[in-house]
PDB file of C-alpha atoms in Angstrom:
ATOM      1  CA  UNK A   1      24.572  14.761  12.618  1.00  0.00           C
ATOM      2  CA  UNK A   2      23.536  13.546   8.992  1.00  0.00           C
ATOM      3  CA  UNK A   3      26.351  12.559   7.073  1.00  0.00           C
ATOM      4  CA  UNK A   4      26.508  15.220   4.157  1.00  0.00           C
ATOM      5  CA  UNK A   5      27.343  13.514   1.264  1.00  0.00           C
ATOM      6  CA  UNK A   6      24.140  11.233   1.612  1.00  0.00           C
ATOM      7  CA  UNK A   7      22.453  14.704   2.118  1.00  0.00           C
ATOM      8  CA  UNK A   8      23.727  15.729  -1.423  1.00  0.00           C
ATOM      9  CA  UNK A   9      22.607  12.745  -2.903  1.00  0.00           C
ATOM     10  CA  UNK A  10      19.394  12.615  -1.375  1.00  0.00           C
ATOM     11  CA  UNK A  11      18.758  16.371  -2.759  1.00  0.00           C
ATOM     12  CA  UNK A  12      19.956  15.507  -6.024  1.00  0.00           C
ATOM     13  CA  UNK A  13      17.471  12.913  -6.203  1.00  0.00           C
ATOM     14  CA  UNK A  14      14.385  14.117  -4.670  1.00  0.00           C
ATOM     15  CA  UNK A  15      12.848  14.680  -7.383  1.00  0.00           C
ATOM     16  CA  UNK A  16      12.266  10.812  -8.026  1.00  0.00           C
ATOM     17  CA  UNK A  17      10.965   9.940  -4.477  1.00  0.00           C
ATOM     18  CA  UNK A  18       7.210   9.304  -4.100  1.00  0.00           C
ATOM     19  CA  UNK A  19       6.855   6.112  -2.099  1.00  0.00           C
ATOM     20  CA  UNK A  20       3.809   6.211   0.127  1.00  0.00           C
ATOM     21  CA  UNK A  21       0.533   3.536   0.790  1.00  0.00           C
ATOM     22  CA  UNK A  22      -0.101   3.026  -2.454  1.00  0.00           C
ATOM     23  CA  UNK A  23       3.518   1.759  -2.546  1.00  0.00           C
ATOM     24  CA  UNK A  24       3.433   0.162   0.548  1.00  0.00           C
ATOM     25  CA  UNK A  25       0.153  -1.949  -0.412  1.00  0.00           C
ATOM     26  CA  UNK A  26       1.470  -3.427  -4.047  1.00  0.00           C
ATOM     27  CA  UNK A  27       5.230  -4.038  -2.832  1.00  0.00           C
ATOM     28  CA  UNK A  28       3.054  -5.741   0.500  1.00  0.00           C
ATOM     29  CA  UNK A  29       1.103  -7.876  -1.769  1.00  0.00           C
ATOM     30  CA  UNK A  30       4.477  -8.943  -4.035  1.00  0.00           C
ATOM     31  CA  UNK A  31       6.193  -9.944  -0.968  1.00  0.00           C
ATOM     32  CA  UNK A  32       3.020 -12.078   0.349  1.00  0.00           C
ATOM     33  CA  UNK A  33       3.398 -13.346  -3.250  1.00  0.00           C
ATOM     34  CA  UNK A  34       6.899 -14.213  -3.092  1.00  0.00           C
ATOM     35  CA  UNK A  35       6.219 -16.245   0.227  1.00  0.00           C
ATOM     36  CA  UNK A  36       3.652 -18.145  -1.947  1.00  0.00           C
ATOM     37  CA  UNK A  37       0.530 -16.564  -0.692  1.00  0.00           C
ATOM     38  CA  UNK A  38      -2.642 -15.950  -3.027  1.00  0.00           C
ATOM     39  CA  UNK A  39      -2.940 -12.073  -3.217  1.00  0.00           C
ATOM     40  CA  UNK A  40      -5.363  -9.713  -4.540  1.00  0.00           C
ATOM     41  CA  UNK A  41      -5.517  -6.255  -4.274  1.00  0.00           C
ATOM     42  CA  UNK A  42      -8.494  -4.074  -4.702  1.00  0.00           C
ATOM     43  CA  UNK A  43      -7.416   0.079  -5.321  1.00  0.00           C
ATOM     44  CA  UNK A  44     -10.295   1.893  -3.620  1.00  0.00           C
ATOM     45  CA  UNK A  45      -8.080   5.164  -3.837  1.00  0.00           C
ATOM     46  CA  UNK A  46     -10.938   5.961  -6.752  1.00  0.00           C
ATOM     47  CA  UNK A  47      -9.993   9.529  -7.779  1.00  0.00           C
ATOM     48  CA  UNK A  48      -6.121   8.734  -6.918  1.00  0.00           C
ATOM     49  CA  UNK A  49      -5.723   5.496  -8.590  1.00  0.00           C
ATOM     50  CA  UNK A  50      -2.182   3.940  -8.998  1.00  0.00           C
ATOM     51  CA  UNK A  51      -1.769   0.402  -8.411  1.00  0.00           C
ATOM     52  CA  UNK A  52      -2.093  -0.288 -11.882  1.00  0.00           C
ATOM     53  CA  UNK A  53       0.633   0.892 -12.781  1.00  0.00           C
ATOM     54  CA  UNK A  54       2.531  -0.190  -9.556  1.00  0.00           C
ATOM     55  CA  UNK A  55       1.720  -3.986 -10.430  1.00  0.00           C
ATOM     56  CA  UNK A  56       2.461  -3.171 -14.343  1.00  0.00           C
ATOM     57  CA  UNK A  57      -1.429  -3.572 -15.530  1.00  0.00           C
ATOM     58  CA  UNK A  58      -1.928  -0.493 -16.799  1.00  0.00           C
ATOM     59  CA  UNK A  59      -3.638  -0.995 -20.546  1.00  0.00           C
ATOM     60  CA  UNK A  60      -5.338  -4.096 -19.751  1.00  0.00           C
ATOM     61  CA  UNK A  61      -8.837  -3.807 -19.523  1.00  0.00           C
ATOM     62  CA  UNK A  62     -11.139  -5.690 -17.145  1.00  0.00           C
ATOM     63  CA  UNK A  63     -13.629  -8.314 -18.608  1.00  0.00           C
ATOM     64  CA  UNK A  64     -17.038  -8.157 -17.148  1.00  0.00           C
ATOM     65  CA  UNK A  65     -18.466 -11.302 -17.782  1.00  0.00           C
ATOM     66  CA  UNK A  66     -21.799 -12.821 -16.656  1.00  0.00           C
ATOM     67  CA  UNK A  67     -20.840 -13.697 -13.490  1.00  0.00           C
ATOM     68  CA  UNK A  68     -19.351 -10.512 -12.385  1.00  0.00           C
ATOM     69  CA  UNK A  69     -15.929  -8.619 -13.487  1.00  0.00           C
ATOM     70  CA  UNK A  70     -12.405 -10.700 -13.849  1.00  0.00           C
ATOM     71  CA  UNK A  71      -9.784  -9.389 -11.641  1.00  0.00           C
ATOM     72  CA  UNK A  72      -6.816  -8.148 -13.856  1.00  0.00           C
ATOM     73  CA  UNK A  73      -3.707 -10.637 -13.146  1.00  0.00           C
ATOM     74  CA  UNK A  74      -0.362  -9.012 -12.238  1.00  0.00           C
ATOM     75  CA  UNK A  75       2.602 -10.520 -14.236  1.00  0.00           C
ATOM     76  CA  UNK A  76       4.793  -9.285 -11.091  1.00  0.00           C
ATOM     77  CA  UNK A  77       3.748 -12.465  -8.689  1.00  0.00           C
ATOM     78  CA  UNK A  78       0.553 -13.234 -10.176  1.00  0.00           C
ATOM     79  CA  UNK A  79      -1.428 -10.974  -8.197  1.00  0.00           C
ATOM     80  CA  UNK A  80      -5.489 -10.382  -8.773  1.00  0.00           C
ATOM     81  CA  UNK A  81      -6.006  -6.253  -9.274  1.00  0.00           C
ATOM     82  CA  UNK A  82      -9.097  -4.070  -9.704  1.00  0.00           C
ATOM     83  CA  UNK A  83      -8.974  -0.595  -9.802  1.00  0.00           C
ATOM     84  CA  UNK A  84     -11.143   2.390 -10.936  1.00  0.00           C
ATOM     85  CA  UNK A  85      -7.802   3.089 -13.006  1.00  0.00           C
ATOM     86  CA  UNK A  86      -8.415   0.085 -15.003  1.00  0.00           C
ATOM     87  CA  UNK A  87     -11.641   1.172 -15.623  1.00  0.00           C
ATOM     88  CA  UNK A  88     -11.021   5.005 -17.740  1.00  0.00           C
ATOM     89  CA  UNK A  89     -10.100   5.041 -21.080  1.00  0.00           C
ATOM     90  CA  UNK A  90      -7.409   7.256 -20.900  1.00  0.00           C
ATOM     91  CA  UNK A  91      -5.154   7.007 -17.197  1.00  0.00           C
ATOM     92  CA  UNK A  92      -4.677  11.067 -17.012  1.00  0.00           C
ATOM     93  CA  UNK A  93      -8.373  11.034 -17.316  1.00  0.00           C
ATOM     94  CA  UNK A  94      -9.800  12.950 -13.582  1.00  0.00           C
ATOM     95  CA  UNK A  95     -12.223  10.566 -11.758  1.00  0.00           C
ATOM     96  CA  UNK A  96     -14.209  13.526 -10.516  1.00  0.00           C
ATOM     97  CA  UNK A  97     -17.604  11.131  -8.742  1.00  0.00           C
ATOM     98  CA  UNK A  98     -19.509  11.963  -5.307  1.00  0.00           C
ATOM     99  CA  UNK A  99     -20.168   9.566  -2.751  1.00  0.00           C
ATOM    100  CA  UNK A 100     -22.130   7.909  -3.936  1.00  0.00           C
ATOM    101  CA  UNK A 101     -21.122   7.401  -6.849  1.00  0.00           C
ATOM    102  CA  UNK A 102     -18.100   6.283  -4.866  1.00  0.00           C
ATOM    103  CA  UNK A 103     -19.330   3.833  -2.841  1.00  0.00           C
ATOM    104  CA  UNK A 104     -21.455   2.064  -5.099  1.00  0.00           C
ATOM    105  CA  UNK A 105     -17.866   1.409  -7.250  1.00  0.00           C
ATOM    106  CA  UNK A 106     -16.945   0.105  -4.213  1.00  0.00           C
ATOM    107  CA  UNK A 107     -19.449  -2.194  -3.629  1.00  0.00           C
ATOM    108  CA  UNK A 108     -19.204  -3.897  -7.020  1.00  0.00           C
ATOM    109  CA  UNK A 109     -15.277  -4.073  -6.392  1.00  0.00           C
ATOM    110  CA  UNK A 110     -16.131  -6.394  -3.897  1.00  0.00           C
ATOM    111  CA  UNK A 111     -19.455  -8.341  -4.812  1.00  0.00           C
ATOM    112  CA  UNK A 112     -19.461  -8.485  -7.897  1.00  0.00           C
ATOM    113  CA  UNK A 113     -15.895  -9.390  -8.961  1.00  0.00           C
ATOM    114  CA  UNK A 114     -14.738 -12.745  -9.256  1.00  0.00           C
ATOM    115  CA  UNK A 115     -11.841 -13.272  -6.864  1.00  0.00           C
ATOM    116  CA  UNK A 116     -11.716 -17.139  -6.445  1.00  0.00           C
ATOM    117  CA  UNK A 117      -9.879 -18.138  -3.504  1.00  0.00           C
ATOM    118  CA  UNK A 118      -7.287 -15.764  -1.975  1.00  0.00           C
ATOM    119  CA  UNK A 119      -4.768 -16.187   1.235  1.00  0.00           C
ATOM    120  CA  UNK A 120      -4.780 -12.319   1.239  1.00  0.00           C
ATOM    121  CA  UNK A 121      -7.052  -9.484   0.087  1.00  0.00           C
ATOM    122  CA  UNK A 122      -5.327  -6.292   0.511  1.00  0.00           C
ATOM    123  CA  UNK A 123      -7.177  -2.397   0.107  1.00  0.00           C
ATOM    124  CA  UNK A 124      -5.334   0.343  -0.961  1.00  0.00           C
ATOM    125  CA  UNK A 125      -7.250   3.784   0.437  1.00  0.00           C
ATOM    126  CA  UNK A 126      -6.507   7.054   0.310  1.00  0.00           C
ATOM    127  CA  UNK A 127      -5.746   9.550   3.336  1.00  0.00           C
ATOM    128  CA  UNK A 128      -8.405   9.653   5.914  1.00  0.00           C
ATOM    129  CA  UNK A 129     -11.459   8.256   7.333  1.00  0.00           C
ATOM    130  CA  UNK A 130     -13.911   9.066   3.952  1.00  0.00           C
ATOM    131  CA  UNK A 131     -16.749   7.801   2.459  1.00  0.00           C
ATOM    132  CA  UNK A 132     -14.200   4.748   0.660  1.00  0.00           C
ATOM    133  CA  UNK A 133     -13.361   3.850   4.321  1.00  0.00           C
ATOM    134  CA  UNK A 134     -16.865   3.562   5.729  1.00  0.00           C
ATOM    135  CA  UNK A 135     -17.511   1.647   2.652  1.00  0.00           C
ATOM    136  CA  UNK A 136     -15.250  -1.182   3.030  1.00  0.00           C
ATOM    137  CA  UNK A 137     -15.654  -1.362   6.567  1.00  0.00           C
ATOM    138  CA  UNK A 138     -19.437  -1.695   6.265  1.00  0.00           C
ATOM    139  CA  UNK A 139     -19.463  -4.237   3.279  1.00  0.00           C
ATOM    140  CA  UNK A 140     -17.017  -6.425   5.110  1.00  0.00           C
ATOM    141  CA  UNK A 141     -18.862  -6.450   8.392  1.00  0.00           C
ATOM    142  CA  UNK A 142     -20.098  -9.993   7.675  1.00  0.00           C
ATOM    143  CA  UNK A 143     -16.925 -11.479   6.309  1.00  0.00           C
ATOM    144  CA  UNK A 144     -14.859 -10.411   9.564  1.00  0.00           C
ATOM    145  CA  UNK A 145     -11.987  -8.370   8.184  1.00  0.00           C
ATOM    146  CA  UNK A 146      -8.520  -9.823  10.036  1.00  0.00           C
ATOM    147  CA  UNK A 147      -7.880  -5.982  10.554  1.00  0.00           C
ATOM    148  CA  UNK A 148      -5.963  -2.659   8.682  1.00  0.00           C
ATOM    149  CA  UNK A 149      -2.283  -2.167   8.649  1.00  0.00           C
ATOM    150  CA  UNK A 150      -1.347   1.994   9.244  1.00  0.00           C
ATOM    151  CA  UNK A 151       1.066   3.096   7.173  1.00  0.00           C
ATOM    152  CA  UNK A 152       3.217   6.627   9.176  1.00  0.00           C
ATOM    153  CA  UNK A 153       5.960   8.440   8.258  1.00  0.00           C
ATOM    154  CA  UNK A 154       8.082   9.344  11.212  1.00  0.00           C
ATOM    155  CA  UNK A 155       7.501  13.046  11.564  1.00  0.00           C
ATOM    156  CA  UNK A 156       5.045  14.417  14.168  1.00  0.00           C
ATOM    157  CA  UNK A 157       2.675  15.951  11.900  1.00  0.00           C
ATOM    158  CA  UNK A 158       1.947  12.587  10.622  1.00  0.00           C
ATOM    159  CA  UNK A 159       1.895  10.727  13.757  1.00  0.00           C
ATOM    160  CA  UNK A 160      -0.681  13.114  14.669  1.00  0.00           C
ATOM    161  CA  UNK A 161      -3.148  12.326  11.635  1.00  0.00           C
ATOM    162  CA  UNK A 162      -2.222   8.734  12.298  1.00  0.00           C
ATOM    163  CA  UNK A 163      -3.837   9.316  16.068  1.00  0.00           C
ATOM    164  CA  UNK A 164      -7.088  10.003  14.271  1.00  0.00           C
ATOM    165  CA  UNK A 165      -6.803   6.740  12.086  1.00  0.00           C
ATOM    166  CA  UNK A 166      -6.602   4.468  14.962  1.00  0.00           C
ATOM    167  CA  UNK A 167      -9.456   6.042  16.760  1.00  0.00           C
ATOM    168  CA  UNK A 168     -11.325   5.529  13.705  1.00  0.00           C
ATOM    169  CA  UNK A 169     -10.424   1.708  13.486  1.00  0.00           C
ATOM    170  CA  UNK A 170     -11.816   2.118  17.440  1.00  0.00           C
ATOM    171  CA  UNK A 171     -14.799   3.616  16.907  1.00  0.00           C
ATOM    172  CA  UNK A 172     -15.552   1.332  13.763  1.00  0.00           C
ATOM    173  CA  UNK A 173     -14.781  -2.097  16.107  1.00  0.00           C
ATOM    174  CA  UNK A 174     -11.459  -2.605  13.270  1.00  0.00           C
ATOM    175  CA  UNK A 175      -9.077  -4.440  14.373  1.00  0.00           C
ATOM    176  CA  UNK A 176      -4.908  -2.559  14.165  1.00  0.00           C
ATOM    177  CA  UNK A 177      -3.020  -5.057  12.918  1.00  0.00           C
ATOM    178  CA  UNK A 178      -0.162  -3.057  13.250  1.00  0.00           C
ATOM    179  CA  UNK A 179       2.140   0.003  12.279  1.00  0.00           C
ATOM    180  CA  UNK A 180       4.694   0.472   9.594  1.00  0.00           C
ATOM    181  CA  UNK A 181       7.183   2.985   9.737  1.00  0.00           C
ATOM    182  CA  UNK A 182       7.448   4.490   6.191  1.00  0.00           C
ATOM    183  CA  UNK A 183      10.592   6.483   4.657  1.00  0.00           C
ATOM    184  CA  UNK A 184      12.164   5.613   7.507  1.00  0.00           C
ATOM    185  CA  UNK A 185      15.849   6.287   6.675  1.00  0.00           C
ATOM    186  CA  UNK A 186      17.257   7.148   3.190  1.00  0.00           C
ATOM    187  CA  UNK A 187      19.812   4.909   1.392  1.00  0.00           C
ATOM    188  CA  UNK A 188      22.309   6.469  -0.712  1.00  0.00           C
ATOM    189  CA  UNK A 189      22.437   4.913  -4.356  1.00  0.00           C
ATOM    190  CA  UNK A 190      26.090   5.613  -4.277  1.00  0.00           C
ATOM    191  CA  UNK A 191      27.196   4.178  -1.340  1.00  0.00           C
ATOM    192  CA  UNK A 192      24.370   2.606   0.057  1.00  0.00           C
ATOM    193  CA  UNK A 193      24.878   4.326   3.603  1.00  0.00           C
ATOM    194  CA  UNK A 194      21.680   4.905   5.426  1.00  0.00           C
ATOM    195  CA  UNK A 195      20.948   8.127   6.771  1.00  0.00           C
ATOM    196  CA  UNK A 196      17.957   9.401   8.916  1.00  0.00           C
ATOM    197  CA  UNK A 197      16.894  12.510   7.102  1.00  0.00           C
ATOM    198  CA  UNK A 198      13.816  12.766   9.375  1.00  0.00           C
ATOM    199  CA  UNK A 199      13.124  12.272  12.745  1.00  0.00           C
ATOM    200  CA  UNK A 200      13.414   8.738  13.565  1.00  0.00           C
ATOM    201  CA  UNK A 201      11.078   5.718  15.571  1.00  0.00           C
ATOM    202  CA  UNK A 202       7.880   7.717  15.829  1.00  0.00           C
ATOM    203  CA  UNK A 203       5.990   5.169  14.745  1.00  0.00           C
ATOM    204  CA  UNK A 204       7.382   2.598  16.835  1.00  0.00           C
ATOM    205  CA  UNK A 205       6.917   4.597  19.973  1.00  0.00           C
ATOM    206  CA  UNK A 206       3.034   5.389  19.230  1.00  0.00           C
ATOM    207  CA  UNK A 207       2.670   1.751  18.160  1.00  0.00           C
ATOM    208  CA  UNK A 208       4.413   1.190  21.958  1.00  0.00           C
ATOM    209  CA  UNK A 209       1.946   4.103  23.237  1.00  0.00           C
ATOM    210  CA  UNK A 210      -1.043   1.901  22.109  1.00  0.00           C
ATOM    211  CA  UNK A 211      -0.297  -1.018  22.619  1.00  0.00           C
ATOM    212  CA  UNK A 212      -0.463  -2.136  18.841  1.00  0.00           C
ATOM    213  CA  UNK A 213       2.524  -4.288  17.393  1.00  0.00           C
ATOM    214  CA  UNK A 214       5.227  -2.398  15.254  1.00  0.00           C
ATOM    215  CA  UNK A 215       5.345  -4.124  11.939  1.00  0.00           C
ATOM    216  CA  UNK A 216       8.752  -2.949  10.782  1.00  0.00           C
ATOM    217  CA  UNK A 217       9.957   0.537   9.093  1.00  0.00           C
ATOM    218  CA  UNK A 218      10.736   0.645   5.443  1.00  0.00           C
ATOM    219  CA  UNK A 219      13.591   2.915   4.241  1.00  0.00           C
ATOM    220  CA  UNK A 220      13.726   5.446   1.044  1.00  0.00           C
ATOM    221  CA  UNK A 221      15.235   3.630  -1.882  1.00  0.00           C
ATOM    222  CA  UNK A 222      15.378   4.908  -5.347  1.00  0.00           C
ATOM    223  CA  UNK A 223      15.425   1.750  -6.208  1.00  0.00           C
ATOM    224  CA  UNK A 224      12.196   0.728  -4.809  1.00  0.00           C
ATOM    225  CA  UNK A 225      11.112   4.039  -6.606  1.00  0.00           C
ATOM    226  CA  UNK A 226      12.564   3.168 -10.032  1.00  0.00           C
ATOM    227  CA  UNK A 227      10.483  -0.133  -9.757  1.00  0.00           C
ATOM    228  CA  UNK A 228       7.185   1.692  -8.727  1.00  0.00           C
ATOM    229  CA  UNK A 229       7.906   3.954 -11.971  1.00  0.00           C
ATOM    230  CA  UNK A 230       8.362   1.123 -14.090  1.00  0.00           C
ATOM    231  CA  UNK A 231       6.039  -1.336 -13.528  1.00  0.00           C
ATOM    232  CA  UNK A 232       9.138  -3.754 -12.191  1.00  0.00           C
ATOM    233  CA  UNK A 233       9.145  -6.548  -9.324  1.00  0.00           C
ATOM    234  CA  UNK A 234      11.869  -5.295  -6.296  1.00  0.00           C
ATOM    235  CA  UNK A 235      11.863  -8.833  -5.553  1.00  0.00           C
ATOM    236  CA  UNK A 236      13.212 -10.114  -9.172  1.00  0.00           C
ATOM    237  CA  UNK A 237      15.061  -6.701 -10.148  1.00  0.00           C
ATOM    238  CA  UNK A 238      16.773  -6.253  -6.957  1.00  0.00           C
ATOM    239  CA  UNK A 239      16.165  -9.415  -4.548  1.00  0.00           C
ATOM    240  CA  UNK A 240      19.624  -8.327  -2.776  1.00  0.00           C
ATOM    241  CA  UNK A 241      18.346  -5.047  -1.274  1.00  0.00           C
ATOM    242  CA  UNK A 242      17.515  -3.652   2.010  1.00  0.00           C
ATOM    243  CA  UNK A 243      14.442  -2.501   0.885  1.00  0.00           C
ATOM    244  CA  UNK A 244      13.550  -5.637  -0.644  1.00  0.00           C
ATOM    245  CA  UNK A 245      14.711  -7.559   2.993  1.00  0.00           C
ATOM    246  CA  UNK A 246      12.538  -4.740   5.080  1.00  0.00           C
ATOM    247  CA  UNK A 247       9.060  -6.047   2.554  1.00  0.00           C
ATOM    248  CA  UNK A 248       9.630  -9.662   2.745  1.00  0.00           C
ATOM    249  CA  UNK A 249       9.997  -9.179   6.726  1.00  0.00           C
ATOM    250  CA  UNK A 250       7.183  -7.028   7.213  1.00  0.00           C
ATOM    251  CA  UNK A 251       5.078  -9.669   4.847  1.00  0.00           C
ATOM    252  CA  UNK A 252       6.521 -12.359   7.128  1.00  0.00           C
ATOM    253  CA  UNK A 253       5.100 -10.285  10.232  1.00  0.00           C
ATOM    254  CA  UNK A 254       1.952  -9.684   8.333  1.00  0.00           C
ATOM    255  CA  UNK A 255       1.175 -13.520   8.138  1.00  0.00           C
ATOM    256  CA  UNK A 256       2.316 -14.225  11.909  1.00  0.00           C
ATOM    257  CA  UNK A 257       0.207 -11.395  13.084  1.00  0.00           C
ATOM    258  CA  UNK A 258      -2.862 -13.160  11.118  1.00  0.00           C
ATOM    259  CA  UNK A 259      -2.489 -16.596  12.015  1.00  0.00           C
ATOM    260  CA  UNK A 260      -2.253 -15.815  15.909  1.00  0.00           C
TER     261      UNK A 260
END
């Protein structure tokens, strides 16, 4: 039974919640930072972009120089960003591009940007298997990807969308690096209770179903929110948190997973 007055508060804040991949991938990339990894983070979520403003770049404009475009630099761990966001003159403005229009953003993203050296090059994409996907997948043939985290929440419906993602990976010889259990709980701001509003462990049990390894789950926290809003580090603002704990351990299982 949920406990009711973490119900109330969760309602009265709902509003405020939007933590999903694009969440998930700049909070990643802060906590590989924090363990004093080289990050960079490339937003191929073209028409959806919002890392920017996630890793508090938004208004900075990228330099393309001679040898290729500069990487924007994060003041929230230092971290190396390029994103179609970065690239409009106005943020509201709609990216509204086909394929391949798409893909050949992409492309340059990735060959023609100067990224120096880099422990870690992480790609936020949008919902799917698209033509961004198959992009990235087939420009990093050569450079043998170490693999794609998937991000689930723990209801069925996405569990069942997630199915599809890992037979993509499959089918596209990618390797599953692992699962991560998303909004997996909700912690009250007032009393810092956790509460499984959802259905709970779903992801686990299809990362146990496929043999893949279960990365870790990471809990709804208007304070992680409130950070993603403003353009803040979790790990400076609030380096006390669960939330901030359940990143810097699923950034520790992130590098253990690699260096197998």
């Amino acid at each position: 039974m949920y406990n009711i007055a973490n119900l109330k508060c969760f309602y009265e804040y709902l509003k405020h919640i939007g933590v999903g991949k694009s969440s998930i991938a700049a909070n990643l990339s802060m906590a590989l930072a924090e363990l004093s990894k080289k990050v960079g983070i490339v937003d191929v979520d073209i028409c959806g972009p919002s890392v920017p403003k996630l890793l508090n770049v938004e208004g900075m404009q990228v330099i393309n120089s001679q040898w290729g475009w500069k990487p924007l630099i994060s003041p929230l761990g230092g971290i190396k960003v390029l994103s179609v966001g970065s690239l409009l003159q106005h943020s509201d403005n709609a990216v509204v591009w086909r394929g391949p229009r798409k893909t050949q953003m992409i492309k340059r993203f990735l060959k023609d940007a100067l990224w120096g050296k880099l422990d870690f090059l992480v790609f936020d994409t949008p919902p799917g298997t698209s033509d961004e996907h198959l992009t990235v997948v087939q420009t990093l043939k050569r450079s043998k990807p170490d693999g794609v985290i998937i991000v689930s929440t723990p209801q069925t419906v996405s569990l069942a969308t997630i199915r599809k993602e890992i037979d993509f990976c499959k089918k596209m010889g990618i390797k599953v690096l692992g699962i991560v259990e998303n909004m997996s709980g909700f912690i009250c701001p007032c009393c810092q209770d956790q509460s499984d509003l959802f259905s709970s462990g779903g992801a686990e049990k299809l990362a146990l179903e496929y043999g893949l390894t279960f990365l870790g789950k990471i809990p709804i926290d208007l304070r992680l929110t409130e950070c993603c809003e403003q353009g803040q580090s979790l790990f400076t603002t609030y380096p006390d948190s669960t939330v901030t704990k359940s990143f810097l351990q699923l950034a520790e299982k992130v590098i253990q997973v690699v260096e197998r």
